[in-house]
Amino acid sequence: MEIKATTRLTGVFGYPVRHSLSPIFQNAAFQYLGLDMVYVALEVKPEDLEVAVKALKVFDFVGVNVTIPHKKAVVSLVDELDGEAQESGVVNTICCRGGRLKGYSTDGQGFIRSLKEEGRFSPENKSALVLGAGGSAHAVCGALVRSGIGHLFLCNRTREKAVALADHLKKNLSFTSTEVIEFSQRHRKAVWKDVDLLVNTTSVGMKENDPLLVREENLHPGLFVYDLIYNRLTELLRNARKLKLPHLNGLAMLVYQGGISFELWTGRKAPLAIMKKALAKYRGGLGKA
Ligand code: ATR
C-alpha cells in the first residue's frame, strides 16, 4: 500500500487498542480495491475522547470504528445517530460526511450477516438461548429480533441484567417472547430441548481455566453454536466441533461488522473473502490461538 499526500484516513479509537485485528483486514480491503485510504489503530484515553472526535473533522477522516471503552461515551459526541445506534445506545462506527459526524452500530448486523451468510442459519421463527446480558448480548438480541427470531431464552449470571434486557426488547422492539433462565439452572435438560441457536456473549472461555459454561450433553444434534469469543478455541466450540454441530466463532462477527463499516465509509461492497483471508493469514486460525 502506497501512502501519498492524498491518502484519506480511517481507523479505530480504543483503549487499549494495540491488540486490534481491524487494521489487518481493513487495509487488505482498501488495497484490494485500490482505494487511497489507510486504517490505523489510535489509542485514545477516555479523558481525550472528546478532543479525538473533534479531530476527525480537522483531519478530514472518512470515519473511524470505536471500541472498548468508548462505545457509549461517543454517542453524545457525534452530530447524529443512525436508528440502530439510537436504539442500542452504543456507537461502533462513525462516518464523516459534509463536515458532520454520524454514529452507527454495526455489531448486531455483523452478527446476523455472519450467521446467515457464513453459518447458513436463518433465525426466522427459531428459538435462541443467549448467554450474557451485556453490550454484546444487547446487539445480538436486537438483531435476532429484527430478523424474526421466534423466541429468546436469556440467561445471565446477574439475573437482573437479563430481566433488563428482556424489558429493553419489549419497550424498544415490542418483542415479548422472552424467558429469563436462572444461571444456576442452565444445565437442566428441559431448558435445551427447544433451542435451535446458542450464542455465548459472555467472556467465559477467554481464559484456559474458565468454568464450564455449557455441558456437552446439552449440545443436541442440529443445534447451531455461536461463541463470540475469538482469542482462543473455547471449550464450547471444541465440543461443538467434536459433535460436528454447525458453529462460528467471534472472528466471523468481527469481519462482518468491519465489512459493514467499510461499506458505510466507501460506498463499495466489502470484499469479505479478501478480509477473511488477510485475517486467517495473520492469525493462523483459531485452533492455534
Ligand atoms: P460485552 O460488551 O462484551 O457484552 P460486558 O458488557 O462486560 O461485555 O458483559 C460481559 C458479560 O459476561 C456479562 O453478561 C457478564 O455477566 P454479569 O452481568 O453477571 O457480570 C458475563 N460474565 C463475565 N464473567 C463471567 C463469569 N465468570 N461467569 C458468568 N458470566 C460472566
PDB file of C-alpha atoms and ligand atoms in Angstrom:
ATOM      1  CA  MET A   1       0.000   0.000   0.000  1.00  0.00           C
ATOM      2  CA  GLU A   2       1.345   3.378  -1.023  1.00  0.00           C
ATOM      3  CA  ILE A   3       0.708   6.241   1.421  1.00  0.00           C
ATOM      4  CA  LYS A   4       0.551   9.514  -0.515  1.00  0.00           C
ATOM      5  CA  ALA A   5      -0.380  13.123   0.169  1.00  0.00           C
ATOM      6  CA  THR A   6      -3.911  12.318  -0.989  1.00  0.00           C
ATOM      7  CA  THR A   7      -4.407   9.273   1.259  1.00  0.00           C
ATOM      8  CA  ARG A   8      -7.550   9.523   3.416  1.00  0.00           C
ATOM      9  CA  LEU A   9      -7.669   8.323   6.994  1.00  0.00           C
ATOM     10  CA  THR A  10      -9.781   5.753   8.824  1.00  0.00           C
ATOM     11  CA  GLY A  11      -9.011   3.827  11.979  1.00  0.00           C
ATOM     12  CA  VAL A  12     -10.175   2.670  15.373  1.00  0.00           C
ATOM     13  CA  PHE A  13     -10.377   4.557  18.664  1.00  0.00           C
ATOM     14  CA  GLY A  14      -9.848   2.285  21.671  1.00  0.00           C
ATOM     15  CA  TYR A  15      -8.020   1.961  24.944  1.00  0.00           C
ATOM     16  CA  PRO A  16      -6.212  -0.382  24.875  1.00  0.00           C
ATOM     17  CA  VAL A  17      -6.135  -0.842  21.114  1.00  0.00           C
ATOM     18  CA  ARG A  18      -2.825  -2.459  20.174  1.00  0.00           C
ATOM     19  CA  HIS A  19      -4.430  -5.912  20.032  1.00  0.00           C
ATOM     20  CA  SER A  20      -6.957  -4.791  17.381  1.00  0.00           C
ATOM     21  CA  LEU A  21      -7.228  -7.037  14.313  1.00  0.00           C
ATOM     22  CA  SER A  22      -9.204  -4.478  12.283  1.00  0.00           C
ATOM     23  CA  PRO A  23      -6.170  -2.795  10.634  1.00  0.00           C
ATOM     24  CA  ILE A  24      -5.208  -6.160   9.128  1.00  0.00           C
ATOM     25  CA  PHE A  25      -8.423  -6.781   7.227  1.00  0.00           C
ATOM     26  CA  GLN A  26      -9.492  -3.187   6.544  1.00  0.00           C
ATOM     27  CA  ASN A  27      -6.168  -2.303   4.902  1.00  0.00           C
ATOM     28  CA  ALA A  28      -6.279  -5.554   2.903  1.00  0.00           C
ATOM     29  CA  ALA A  29      -9.704  -4.476   1.611  1.00  0.00           C
ATOM     30  CA  PHE A  30      -8.526  -0.944   0.698  1.00  0.00           C
ATOM     31  CA  GLN A  31      -5.541  -2.380  -1.091  1.00  0.00           C
ATOM     32  CA  TYR A  32      -7.570  -4.990  -2.964  1.00  0.00           C
ATOM     33  CA  LEU A  33      -9.969  -2.371  -4.328  1.00  0.00           C
ATOM     34  CA  GLY A  34      -7.184   0.165  -4.957  1.00  0.00           C
ATOM     35  CA  LEU A  35      -8.719   2.736  -2.606  1.00  0.00           C
ATOM     36  CA  ASP A  36      -6.455   5.588  -1.497  1.00  0.00           C
ATOM     37  CA  MET A  37      -7.247   5.030   2.191  1.00  0.00           C
ATOM     38  CA  VAL A  38      -5.465   3.733   5.266  1.00  0.00           C
ATOM     39  CA  TYR A  39      -6.722   2.293   8.579  1.00  0.00           C
ATOM     40  CA  VAL A  40      -4.730   2.867  11.779  1.00  0.00           C
ATOM     41  CA  ALA A  41      -5.171   1.896  15.442  1.00  0.00           C
ATOM     42  CA  LEU A  42      -5.443   5.028  17.584  1.00  0.00           C
ATOM     43  CA  GLU A  43      -5.015   4.744  21.322  1.00  0.00           C
ATOM     44  CA  VAL A  44      -7.408   7.279  22.845  1.00  0.00           C
ATOM     45  CA  LYS A  45      -7.661   7.638  26.620  1.00  0.00           C
ATOM     46  CA  PRO A  46     -11.194   8.241  27.952  1.00  0.00           C
ATOM     47  CA  GLU A  47     -10.300  11.795  29.002  1.00  0.00           C
ATOM     48  CA  ASP A  48      -9.141  12.531  25.430  1.00  0.00           C
ATOM     49  CA  LEU A  49     -12.157  11.105  23.610  1.00  0.00           C
ATOM     50  CA  GLU A  50     -13.901  14.431  23.057  1.00  0.00           C
ATOM     51  CA  VAL A  51     -10.870  16.107  21.518  1.00  0.00           C
ATOM     52  CA  ALA A  52     -10.145  12.987  19.425  1.00  0.00           C
ATOM     53  CA  VAL A  53     -13.680  13.043  17.990  1.00  0.00           C
ATOM     54  CA  LYS A  54     -13.322  16.763  17.167  1.00  0.00           C
ATOM     55  CA  ALA A  55     -10.039  15.979  15.400  1.00  0.00           C
ATOM     56  CA  LEU A  56     -11.889  13.704  12.956  1.00  0.00           C
ATOM     57  CA  LYS A  57     -13.213  16.843  11.258  1.00  0.00           C
ATOM     58  CA  VAL A  58      -9.871  18.659  11.499  1.00  0.00           C
ATOM     59  CA  PHE A  59      -8.033  15.814   9.755  1.00  0.00           C
ATOM     60  CA  ASP A  60     -10.894  15.092   7.343  1.00  0.00           C
ATOM     61  CA  PHE A  61     -11.197  11.425   8.340  1.00  0.00           C
ATOM     62  CA  VAL A  62     -13.515   9.264   6.247  1.00  0.00           C
ATOM     63  CA  GLY A  63     -14.584   7.681   9.513  1.00  0.00           C
ATOM     64  CA  VAL A  64     -13.498   5.509  12.418  1.00  0.00           C
ATOM     65  CA  ASN A  65     -14.505   2.477  14.420  1.00  0.00           C
ATOM     66  CA  VAL A  66     -14.969   2.987  18.124  1.00  0.00           C
ATOM     67  CA  THR A  67     -14.301   0.190  20.560  1.00  0.00           C
ATOM     68  CA  ILE A  68     -13.903  -0.506  24.291  1.00  0.00           C
ATOM     69  CA  PRO A  69     -14.266   1.612  26.428  1.00  0.00           C
ATOM     70  CA  HIS A  70     -15.704   4.387  24.233  1.00  0.00           C
ATOM     71  CA  LYS A  71     -18.801   2.873  22.601  1.00  0.00           C
ATOM     72  CA  LYS A  72     -21.297   4.523  24.961  1.00  0.00           C
ATOM     73  CA  ALA A  73     -19.437   7.769  25.650  1.00  0.00           C
ATOM     74  CA  VAL A  74     -19.138   8.623  21.975  1.00  0.00           C
ATOM     75  CA  VAL A  75     -22.927   8.675  21.478  1.00  0.00           C
ATOM     76  CA  SER A  76     -23.202  12.231  22.815  1.00  0.00           C
ATOM     77  CA  LEU A  77     -20.197  13.446  20.810  1.00  0.00           C
ATOM     78  CA  VAL A  78     -21.471  12.843  17.256  1.00  0.00           C
ATOM     79  CA  ASP A  79     -23.817  15.141  15.322  1.00  0.00           C
ATOM     80  CA  GLU A  80     -26.425  12.496  14.516  1.00  0.00           C
ATOM     81  CA  LEU A  81     -27.245   8.853  15.152  1.00  0.00           C
ATOM     82  CA  ASP A  82     -28.457   6.029  12.948  1.00  0.00           C
ATOM     83  CA  GLY A  83     -31.605   4.236  14.178  1.00  0.00           C
ATOM     84  CA  GLU A  84     -29.808   1.155  15.488  1.00  0.00           C
ATOM     85  CA  ALA A  85     -27.232   3.257  17.351  1.00  0.00           C
ATOM     86  CA  GLN A  86     -30.062   5.249  18.902  1.00  0.00           C
ATOM     87  CA  GLU A  87     -31.916   2.115  19.981  1.00  0.00           C
ATOM     88  CA  SER A  88     -28.853   0.349  21.391  1.00  0.00           C
ATOM     89  CA  GLY A  89     -27.236   3.433  22.955  1.00  0.00           C
ATOM     90  CA  VAL A  90     -23.842   2.500  21.510  1.00  0.00           C
ATOM     91  CA  VAL A  91     -21.783   3.599  18.515  1.00  0.00           C
ATOM     92  CA  ASN A  92     -19.066   1.464  16.964  1.00  0.00           C
ATOM     93  CA  THR A  93     -18.715   3.278  13.648  1.00  0.00           C
ATOM     94  CA  ILE A  94     -18.533   6.977  12.816  1.00  0.00           C
ATOM     95  CA  CYS A  95     -18.883   8.362   9.295  1.00  0.00           C
ATOM     96  CA  CYS A  96     -17.707  11.875   8.451  1.00  0.00           C
ATOM     97  CA  ARG A  97     -19.679  13.367   5.585  1.00  0.00           C
ATOM     98  CA  GLY A  98     -20.046  17.009   4.643  1.00  0.00           C
ATOM     99  CA  GLY A  99     -18.451  18.101   7.898  1.00  0.00           C
ATOM    100  CA  ARG A 100     -20.925  16.120  10.018  1.00  0.00           C
ATOM    101  CA  LEU A 101     -20.317  13.031  12.142  1.00  0.00           C
ATOM    102  CA  LYS A 102     -22.900  10.247  12.107  1.00  0.00           C
ATOM    103  CA  GLY A 103     -22.771   7.348  14.564  1.00  0.00           C
ATOM    104  CA  TYR A 104     -23.778   3.782  13.662  1.00  0.00           C
ATOM    105  CA  SER A 105     -23.892   0.466  15.479  1.00  0.00           C
ATOM    106  CA  THR A 106     -22.892  -2.377  13.140  1.00  0.00           C
ATOM    107  CA  ASP A 107     -22.315  -5.170  15.692  1.00  0.00           C
ATOM    108  CA  GLY A 108     -25.842  -6.565  15.536  1.00  0.00           C
ATOM    109  CA  GLN A 109     -25.968  -6.553  11.742  1.00  0.00           C
ATOM    110  CA  GLY A 110     -22.475  -8.025  11.612  1.00  0.00           C
ATOM    111  CA  PHE A 111     -23.651 -10.859  13.824  1.00  0.00           C
ATOM    112  CA  ILE A 112     -26.749 -11.558  11.725  1.00  0.00           C
ATOM    113  CA  ARG A 113     -24.996 -11.366   8.374  1.00  0.00           C
ATOM    114  CA  SER A 114     -22.271 -13.740   9.541  1.00  0.00           C
ATOM    115  CA  LEU A 115     -24.894 -16.119  10.937  1.00  0.00           C
ATOM    116  CA  LYS A 116     -26.874 -16.128   7.703  1.00  0.00           C
ATOM    117  CA  GLU A 117     -24.097 -15.926   5.113  1.00  0.00           C
ATOM    118  CA  GLU A 118     -21.268 -17.833   6.739  1.00  0.00           C
ATOM    119  CA  GLY A 119     -23.283 -20.010   9.111  1.00  0.00           C
ATOM    120  CA  ARG A 120     -26.175 -20.560   6.665  1.00  0.00           C
ATOM    121  CA  PHE A 121     -28.546 -20.318   9.634  1.00  0.00           C
ATOM    122  CA  SER A 122     -31.833 -18.478   9.242  1.00  0.00           C
ATOM    123  CA  PRO A 123     -33.149 -17.134  12.580  1.00  0.00           C
ATOM    124  CA  GLU A 124     -36.736 -16.692  11.397  1.00  0.00           C
ATOM    125  CA  ASN A 125     -39.201 -18.330  13.806  1.00  0.00           C
ATOM    126  CA  LYS A 126     -36.368 -20.218  15.524  1.00  0.00           C
ATOM    127  CA  SER A 127     -35.580 -20.088  19.195  1.00  0.00           C
ATOM    128  CA  ALA A 128     -32.262 -18.927  20.641  1.00  0.00           C
ATOM    129  CA  LEU A 129     -30.572 -19.153  24.015  1.00  0.00           C
ATOM    130  CA  VAL A 130     -28.329 -16.141  24.646  1.00  0.00           C
ATOM    131  CA  LEU A 131     -25.782 -16.364  27.445  1.00  0.00           C
ATOM    132  CA  GLY A 132     -24.830 -12.974  28.882  1.00  0.00           C
ATOM    133  CA  ALA A 133     -26.659  -9.657  29.096  1.00  0.00           C
ATOM    134  CA  GLY A 134     -24.004  -7.013  28.442  1.00  0.00           C
ATOM    135  CA  GLY A 135     -23.387  -4.821  25.395  1.00  0.00           C
ATOM    136  CA  SER A 136     -22.806  -7.727  23.011  1.00  0.00           C
ATOM    137  CA  ALA A 137     -25.955  -9.532  24.169  1.00  0.00           C
ATOM    138  CA  HIS A 138     -27.974  -6.345  23.552  1.00  0.00           C
ATOM    139  CA  ALA A 139     -26.629  -6.108  19.989  1.00  0.00           C
ATOM    140  CA  VAL A 140     -27.152  -9.823  19.306  1.00  0.00           C
ATOM    141  CA  CYS A 141     -30.693  -9.940  20.735  1.00  0.00           C
ATOM    142  CA  GLY A 142     -31.765  -6.737  18.975  1.00  0.00           C
ATOM    143  CA  ALA A 143     -30.502  -8.109  15.658  1.00  0.00           C
ATOM    144  CA  LEU A 144     -32.152 -11.503  16.200  1.00  0.00           C
ATOM    145  CA  VAL A 145     -35.478  -9.818  16.938  1.00  0.00           C
ATOM    146  CA  ARG A 146     -35.194  -7.678  13.797  1.00  0.00           C
ATOM    147  CA  SER A 147     -34.516 -10.861  11.823  1.00  0.00           C
ATOM    148  CA  GLY A 148     -37.676 -12.551  13.027  1.00  0.00           C
ATOM    149  CA  ILE A 149     -36.460 -14.829  15.806  1.00  0.00           C
ATOM    150  CA  GLY A 150     -39.424 -16.652  17.355  1.00  0.00           C
ATOM    151  CA  HIS A 151     -38.327 -16.960  20.978  1.00  0.00           C
ATOM    152  CA  LEU A 152     -35.413 -15.843  23.145  1.00  0.00           C
ATOM    153  CA  PHE A 153     -34.154 -17.564  26.289  1.00  0.00           C
ATOM    154  CA  LEU A 154     -31.998 -15.091  28.215  1.00  0.00           C
ATOM    155  CA  CYS A 155     -29.520 -16.358  30.781  1.00  0.00           C
ATOM    156  CA  ASN A 156     -27.041 -14.294  32.733  1.00  0.00           C
ATOM    157  CA  ARG A 157     -25.025 -14.699  35.940  1.00  0.00           C
ATOM    158  CA  THR A 158     -26.577 -11.474  37.250  1.00  0.00           C
ATOM    159  CA  ARG A 159     -30.273 -12.192  36.732  1.00  0.00           C
ATOM    160  CA  GLU A 160     -31.438  -8.550  36.885  1.00  0.00           C
ATOM    161  CA  LYS A 161     -29.441  -7.718  33.770  1.00  0.00           C
ATOM    162  CA  ALA A 162     -31.222 -10.457  31.802  1.00  0.00           C
ATOM    163  CA  VAL A 163     -34.546  -9.071  33.040  1.00  0.00           C
ATOM    164  CA  ALA A 164     -33.457  -5.560  31.984  1.00  0.00           C
ATOM    165  CA  LEU A 165     -32.552  -6.905  28.534  1.00  0.00           C
ATOM    166  CA  ALA A 166     -35.990  -8.527  28.194  1.00  0.00           C
ATOM    167  CA  ASP A 167     -37.593  -5.199  29.220  1.00  0.00           C
ATOM    168  CA  HIS A 168     -35.462  -3.350  26.687  1.00  0.00           C
ATOM    169  CA  LEU A 169     -36.594  -5.667  23.865  1.00  0.00           C
ATOM    170  CA  LYS A 170     -40.210  -5.201  24.904  1.00  0.00           C
ATOM    171  CA  LYS A 171     -40.006  -1.431  25.139  1.00  0.00           C
ATOM    172  CA  ASN A 172     -37.897  -0.728  22.071  1.00  0.00           C
ATOM    173  CA  LEU A 173     -38.821  -3.523  19.672  1.00  0.00           C
ATOM    174  CA  SER A 174     -42.220  -4.643  21.036  1.00  0.00           C
ATOM    175  CA  PHE A 175     -40.802  -8.165  21.414  1.00  0.00           C
ATOM    176  CA  THR A 176     -42.285 -10.131  24.277  1.00  0.00           C
ATOM    177  CA  SER A 177     -41.435 -13.761  23.515  1.00  0.00           C
ATOM    178  CA  THR A 178     -38.627 -13.888  26.063  1.00  0.00           C
ATOM    179  CA  GLU A 179     -37.905 -16.125  29.020  1.00  0.00           C
ATOM    180  CA  VAL A 180     -35.265 -15.494  31.648  1.00  0.00           C
ATOM    181  CA  ILE A 181     -33.376 -18.631  32.723  1.00  0.00           C
ATOM    182  CA  GLU A 182     -31.571 -18.684  36.061  1.00  0.00           C
ATOM    183  CA  PHE A 183     -27.828 -19.017  35.518  1.00  0.00           C
ATOM    184  CA  SER A 184     -27.727 -21.870  38.033  1.00  0.00           C
ATOM    185  CA  GLN A 185     -30.401 -23.714  36.013  1.00  0.00           C
ATOM    186  CA  ARG A 186     -28.626 -23.557  32.678  1.00  0.00           C
ATOM    187  CA  HIS A 187     -27.571 -27.227  32.688  1.00  0.00           C
ATOM    188  CA  ARG A 188     -31.138 -28.533  33.040  1.00  0.00           C
ATOM    189  CA  LYS A 189     -32.064 -30.674  30.037  1.00  0.00           C
ATOM    190  CA  ALA A 190     -35.557 -29.147  29.817  1.00  0.00           C
ATOM    191  CA  VAL A 191     -34.021 -25.743  29.041  1.00  0.00           C
ATOM    192  CA  TRP A 192     -32.302 -27.063  25.924  1.00  0.00           C
ATOM    193  CA  LYS A 193     -34.937 -29.131  24.216  1.00  0.00           C
ATOM    194  CA  ASP A 194     -36.427 -26.242  22.216  1.00  0.00           C
ATOM    195  CA  VAL A 195     -33.226 -24.330  21.489  1.00  0.00           C
ATOM    196  CA  ASP A 196     -32.088 -24.041  17.832  1.00  0.00           C
ATOM    197  CA  LEU A 197     -29.304 -21.491  18.327  1.00  0.00           C
ATOM    198  CA  LEU A 198     -26.934 -20.944  21.240  1.00  0.00           C
ATOM    199  CA  VAL A 199     -24.994 -17.670  21.443  1.00  0.00           C
ATOM    200  CA  ASN A 200     -22.315 -17.096  24.061  1.00  0.00           C
ATOM    201  CA  THR A 201     -21.766 -13.374  24.588  1.00  0.00           C
ATOM    202  CA  THR A 202     -20.085 -13.749  27.995  1.00  0.00           C
ATOM    203  CA  SER A 203     -16.342 -13.639  28.475  1.00  0.00           C
ATOM    204  CA  VAL A 204     -16.367 -17.172  29.914  1.00  0.00           C
ATOM    205  CA  GLY A 205     -13.937 -19.230  27.830  1.00  0.00           C
ATOM    206  CA  MET A 206     -11.468 -16.455  27.085  1.00  0.00           C
ATOM    207  CA  LYS A 207      -9.061 -17.969  29.600  1.00  0.00           C
ATOM    208  CA  GLU A 208      -7.932 -21.569  29.690  1.00  0.00           C
ATOM    209  CA  ASN A 209      -9.194 -22.425  33.175  1.00  0.00           C
ATOM    210  CA  ASP A 210     -12.560 -20.688  32.947  1.00  0.00           C
ATOM    211  CA  PRO A 211     -15.552 -22.518  34.458  1.00  0.00           C
ATOM    212  CA  LEU A 212     -17.695 -24.781  32.279  1.00  0.00           C
ATOM    213  CA  LEU A 213     -20.404 -22.737  30.604  1.00  0.00           C
ATOM    214  CA  VAL A 214     -22.382 -25.414  28.745  1.00  0.00           C
ATOM    215  CA  ARG A 215     -22.316 -29.171  29.320  1.00  0.00           C
ATOM    216  CA  GLU A 216     -21.542 -31.320  26.309  1.00  0.00           C
ATOM    217  CA  GLU A 217     -24.687 -33.399  26.946  1.00  0.00           C
ATOM    218  CA  ASN A 218     -26.825 -30.302  26.243  1.00  0.00           C
ATOM    219  CA  LEU A 219     -25.398 -29.788  22.786  1.00  0.00           C
ATOM    220  CA  HIS A 220     -28.028 -31.713  20.841  1.00  0.00           C
ATOM    221  CA  PRO A 221     -27.953 -32.583  17.125  1.00  0.00           C
ATOM    222  CA  GLY A 222     -28.975 -29.687  14.908  1.00  0.00           C
ATOM    223  CA  LEU A 223     -28.063 -27.009  17.447  1.00  0.00           C
ATOM    224  CA  PHE A 224     -26.130 -24.063  15.974  1.00  0.00           C
ATOM    225  CA  VAL A 225     -23.392 -22.844  18.335  1.00  0.00           C
ATOM    226  CA  TYR A 226     -22.085 -19.277  18.047  1.00  0.00           C
ATOM    227  CA  ASP A 227     -19.384 -18.253  20.514  1.00  0.00           C
ATOM    228  CA  LEU A 228     -18.438 -14.582  20.223  1.00  0.00           C
ATOM    229  CA  ILE A 229     -15.002 -15.266  21.729  1.00  0.00           C
ATOM    230  CA  TYR A 230     -12.150 -15.274  19.206  1.00  0.00           C
ATOM    231  CA  ASN A 231      -8.916 -15.142  21.164  1.00  0.00           C
ATOM    232  CA  ARG A 232      -8.810 -18.941  21.584  1.00  0.00           C
ATOM    233  CA  LEU A 233     -10.727 -22.107  20.811  1.00  0.00           C
ATOM    234  CA  THR A 234     -13.180 -22.287  23.718  1.00  0.00           C
ATOM    235  CA  GLU A 235     -14.331 -25.495  25.359  1.00  0.00           C
ATOM    236  CA  LEU A 236     -17.791 -24.761  23.974  1.00  0.00           C
ATOM    237  CA  LEU A 237     -16.530 -24.569  20.398  1.00  0.00           C
ATOM    238  CA  ARG A 238     -14.253 -27.562  20.878  1.00  0.00           C
ATOM    239  CA  ASN A 239     -17.285 -29.616  21.923  1.00  0.00           C
ATOM    240  CA  ALA A 240     -19.408 -28.257  19.057  1.00  0.00           C
ATOM    241  CA  ARG A 241     -16.630 -29.207  16.653  1.00  0.00           C
ATOM    242  CA  LYS A 242     -16.300 -32.656  18.202  1.00  0.00           C
ATOM    243  CA  LEU A 243     -20.048 -33.260  17.909  1.00  0.00           C
ATOM    244  CA  LYS A 244     -19.996 -31.944  14.314  1.00  0.00           C
ATOM    245  CA  LEU A 245     -22.513 -29.216  15.129  1.00  0.00           C
ATOM    246  CA  PRO A 246     -22.641 -26.126  12.912  1.00  0.00           C
ATOM    247  CA  HIS A 247     -20.697 -23.366  14.667  1.00  0.00           C
ATOM    248  CA  LEU A 248     -18.994 -19.988  14.339  1.00  0.00           C
ATOM    249  CA  ASN A 249     -16.535 -18.036  16.454  1.00  0.00           C
ATOM    250  CA  GLY A 250     -16.246 -14.295  17.042  1.00  0.00           C
ATOM    251  CA  LEU A 251     -13.905 -13.746  14.098  1.00  0.00           C
ATOM    252  CA  ALA A 252     -16.903 -14.143  11.793  1.00  0.00           C
ATOM    253  CA  MET A 253     -18.787 -11.339  13.544  1.00  0.00           C
ATOM    254  CA  LEU A 254     -15.626  -9.210  13.669  1.00  0.00           C
ATOM    255  CA  VAL A 255     -15.083  -9.385   9.911  1.00  0.00           C
ATOM    256  CA  TYR A 256     -18.757  -8.872   9.024  1.00  0.00           C
ATOM    257  CA  GLN A 257     -19.214  -5.849  11.301  1.00  0.00           C
ATOM    258  CA  GLY A 258     -15.975  -4.470   9.835  1.00  0.00           C
ATOM    259  CA  GLY A 259     -17.385  -5.114   6.381  1.00  0.00           C
ATOM    260  CA  ILE A 260     -20.446  -3.031   7.177  1.00  0.00           C
ATOM    261  CA  SER A 261     -18.221  -0.182   8.438  1.00  0.00           C
ATOM    262  CA  PHE A 262     -16.189  -0.463   5.231  1.00  0.00           C
ATOM    263  CA  GLU A 263     -19.362  -0.186   3.155  1.00  0.00           C
ATOM    264  CA  LEU A 264     -20.543   2.864   5.114  1.00  0.00           C
ATOM    265  CA  TRP A 265     -17.213   4.617   4.566  1.00  0.00           C
ATOM    266  CA  THR A 266     -16.572   3.703   0.945  1.00  0.00           C
ATOM    267  CA  GLY A 267     -19.977   3.027  -0.598  1.00  0.00           C
ATOM    268  CA  ARG A 268     -18.381  -0.109  -2.084  1.00  0.00           C
ATOM    269  CA  LYS A 269     -19.243  -3.740  -1.379  1.00  0.00           C
ATOM    270  CA  ALA A 270     -16.812  -5.113   1.186  1.00  0.00           C
ATOM    271  CA  PRO A 271     -14.506  -7.807  -0.248  1.00  0.00           C
ATOM    272  CA  LEU A 272     -15.228 -10.180   2.639  1.00  0.00           C
ATOM    273  CA  ALA A 273     -13.274 -13.119   1.221  1.00  0.00           C
ATOM    274  CA  ILE A 274     -10.155 -10.937   0.994  1.00  0.00           C
ATOM    275  CA  MET A 275     -10.715  -9.609   4.526  1.00  0.00           C
ATOM    276  CA  LYS A 276     -11.135 -13.127   5.939  1.00  0.00           C
ATOM    277  CA  LYS A 277      -8.068 -14.356   4.096  1.00  0.00           C
ATOM    278  CA  ALA A 278      -5.936 -11.490   5.450  1.00  0.00           C
ATOM    279  CA  LEU A 279      -7.080 -12.264   8.979  1.00  0.00           C
ATOM    280  CA  ALA A 280      -6.509 -16.017   8.660  1.00  0.00           C
ATOM    281  CA  LYS A 281      -3.018 -15.423   7.255  1.00  0.00           C
ATOM    282  CA  TYR A 282      -2.189 -13.077  10.122  1.00  0.00           C
ATOM    283  CA  ARG A 283      -3.587 -15.224  12.899  1.00  0.00           C
ATOM    284  CA  GLY A 284      -3.016 -18.729  11.593  1.00  0.00           C
ATOM    285  CA  GLY A 285      -6.557 -19.803  12.524  1.00  0.00           C
ATOM    286  CA  LEU A 286      -8.465 -20.033  15.782  1.00  0.00           C
ATOM    287  CA  GLY A 287      -7.355 -23.542  16.680  1.00  0.00           C
ATOM    288  CA  LYS A 288      -3.766 -22.446  17.103  1.00  0.00           C
ATOM    289  CA  ALA A 289      -4.615 -19.375  19.202  1.00  0.00           C
TER     290      ALA A 289
HETATM  291  P1  ATR B   1     -19.737  -7.092  26.365  1.00  0.00           P
HETATM  292  O1  ATR B   1     -19.878  -5.668  25.965  1.00  0.00           O
HETATM  293  O2  ATR B   1     -18.668  -7.831  25.606  1.00  0.00           O
HETATM  294  O3  ATR B   1     -21.046  -7.817  26.325  1.00  0.00           O
HETATM  295  P2  ATR B   1     -19.935  -6.789  29.200  1.00  0.00           P
HETATM  296  O4  ATR B   1     -20.999  -5.778  28.989  1.00  0.00           O
HETATM  297  O5  ATR B   1     -18.859  -6.504  30.193  1.00  0.00           O
HETATM  298  O6  ATR B   1     -19.175  -7.098  27.847  1.00  0.00           O
HETATM  299  O7  ATR B   1     -20.640  -8.188  29.558  1.00  0.00           O
HETATM  300  C1  ATR B   1     -19.937  -9.313  29.948  1.00  0.00           C
HETATM  301  C2  ATR B   1     -20.908 -10.474  30.149  1.00  0.00           C
HETATM  302  O8  ATR B   1     -20.144 -11.624  30.555  1.00  0.00           O
HETATM  303  C3  ATR B   1     -21.922 -10.218  31.259  1.00  0.00           C
HETATM  304  O9  ATR B   1     -23.135 -10.813  30.881  1.00  0.00           O
HETATM  305  C4  ATR B   1     -21.296 -10.937  32.449  1.00  0.00           C
HETATM  306  O10 ATR B   1     -22.203 -11.362  33.436  1.00  0.00           O
HETATM  307  P3  ATR B   1     -22.641 -10.372  34.639  1.00  0.00           P
HETATM  308  O11 ATR B   1     -23.691  -9.482  34.077  1.00  0.00           O
HETATM  309  O12 ATR B   1     -23.139 -11.271  35.696  1.00  0.00           O
HETATM  310  O13 ATR B   1     -21.392  -9.629  35.052  1.00  0.00           O
HETATM  311  C5  ATR B   1     -20.687 -12.131  31.774  1.00  0.00           C
HETATM  312  N1  ATR B   1     -19.621 -12.736  32.587  1.00  0.00           N
HETATM  313  C6  ATR B   1     -18.370 -12.255  32.782  1.00  0.00           C
HETATM  314  N2  ATR B   1     -17.657 -13.104  33.584  1.00  0.00           N
HETATM  315  C7  ATR B   1     -18.497 -14.140  33.891  1.00  0.00           C
HETATM  316  C8  ATR B   1     -18.373 -15.340  34.666  1.00  0.00           C
HETATM  317  N3  ATR B   1     -17.216 -15.660  35.273  1.00  0.00           N
HETATM  318  N4  ATR B   1     -19.440 -16.158  34.741  1.00  0.00           N
HETATM  319  C9  ATR B   1     -20.593 -15.867  34.105  1.00  0.00           C
HETATM  320  N5  ATR B   1     -20.785 -14.755  33.357  1.00  0.00           N
HETATM  321  C10 ATR B   1     -19.750 -13.900  33.248  1.00  0.00           C
END
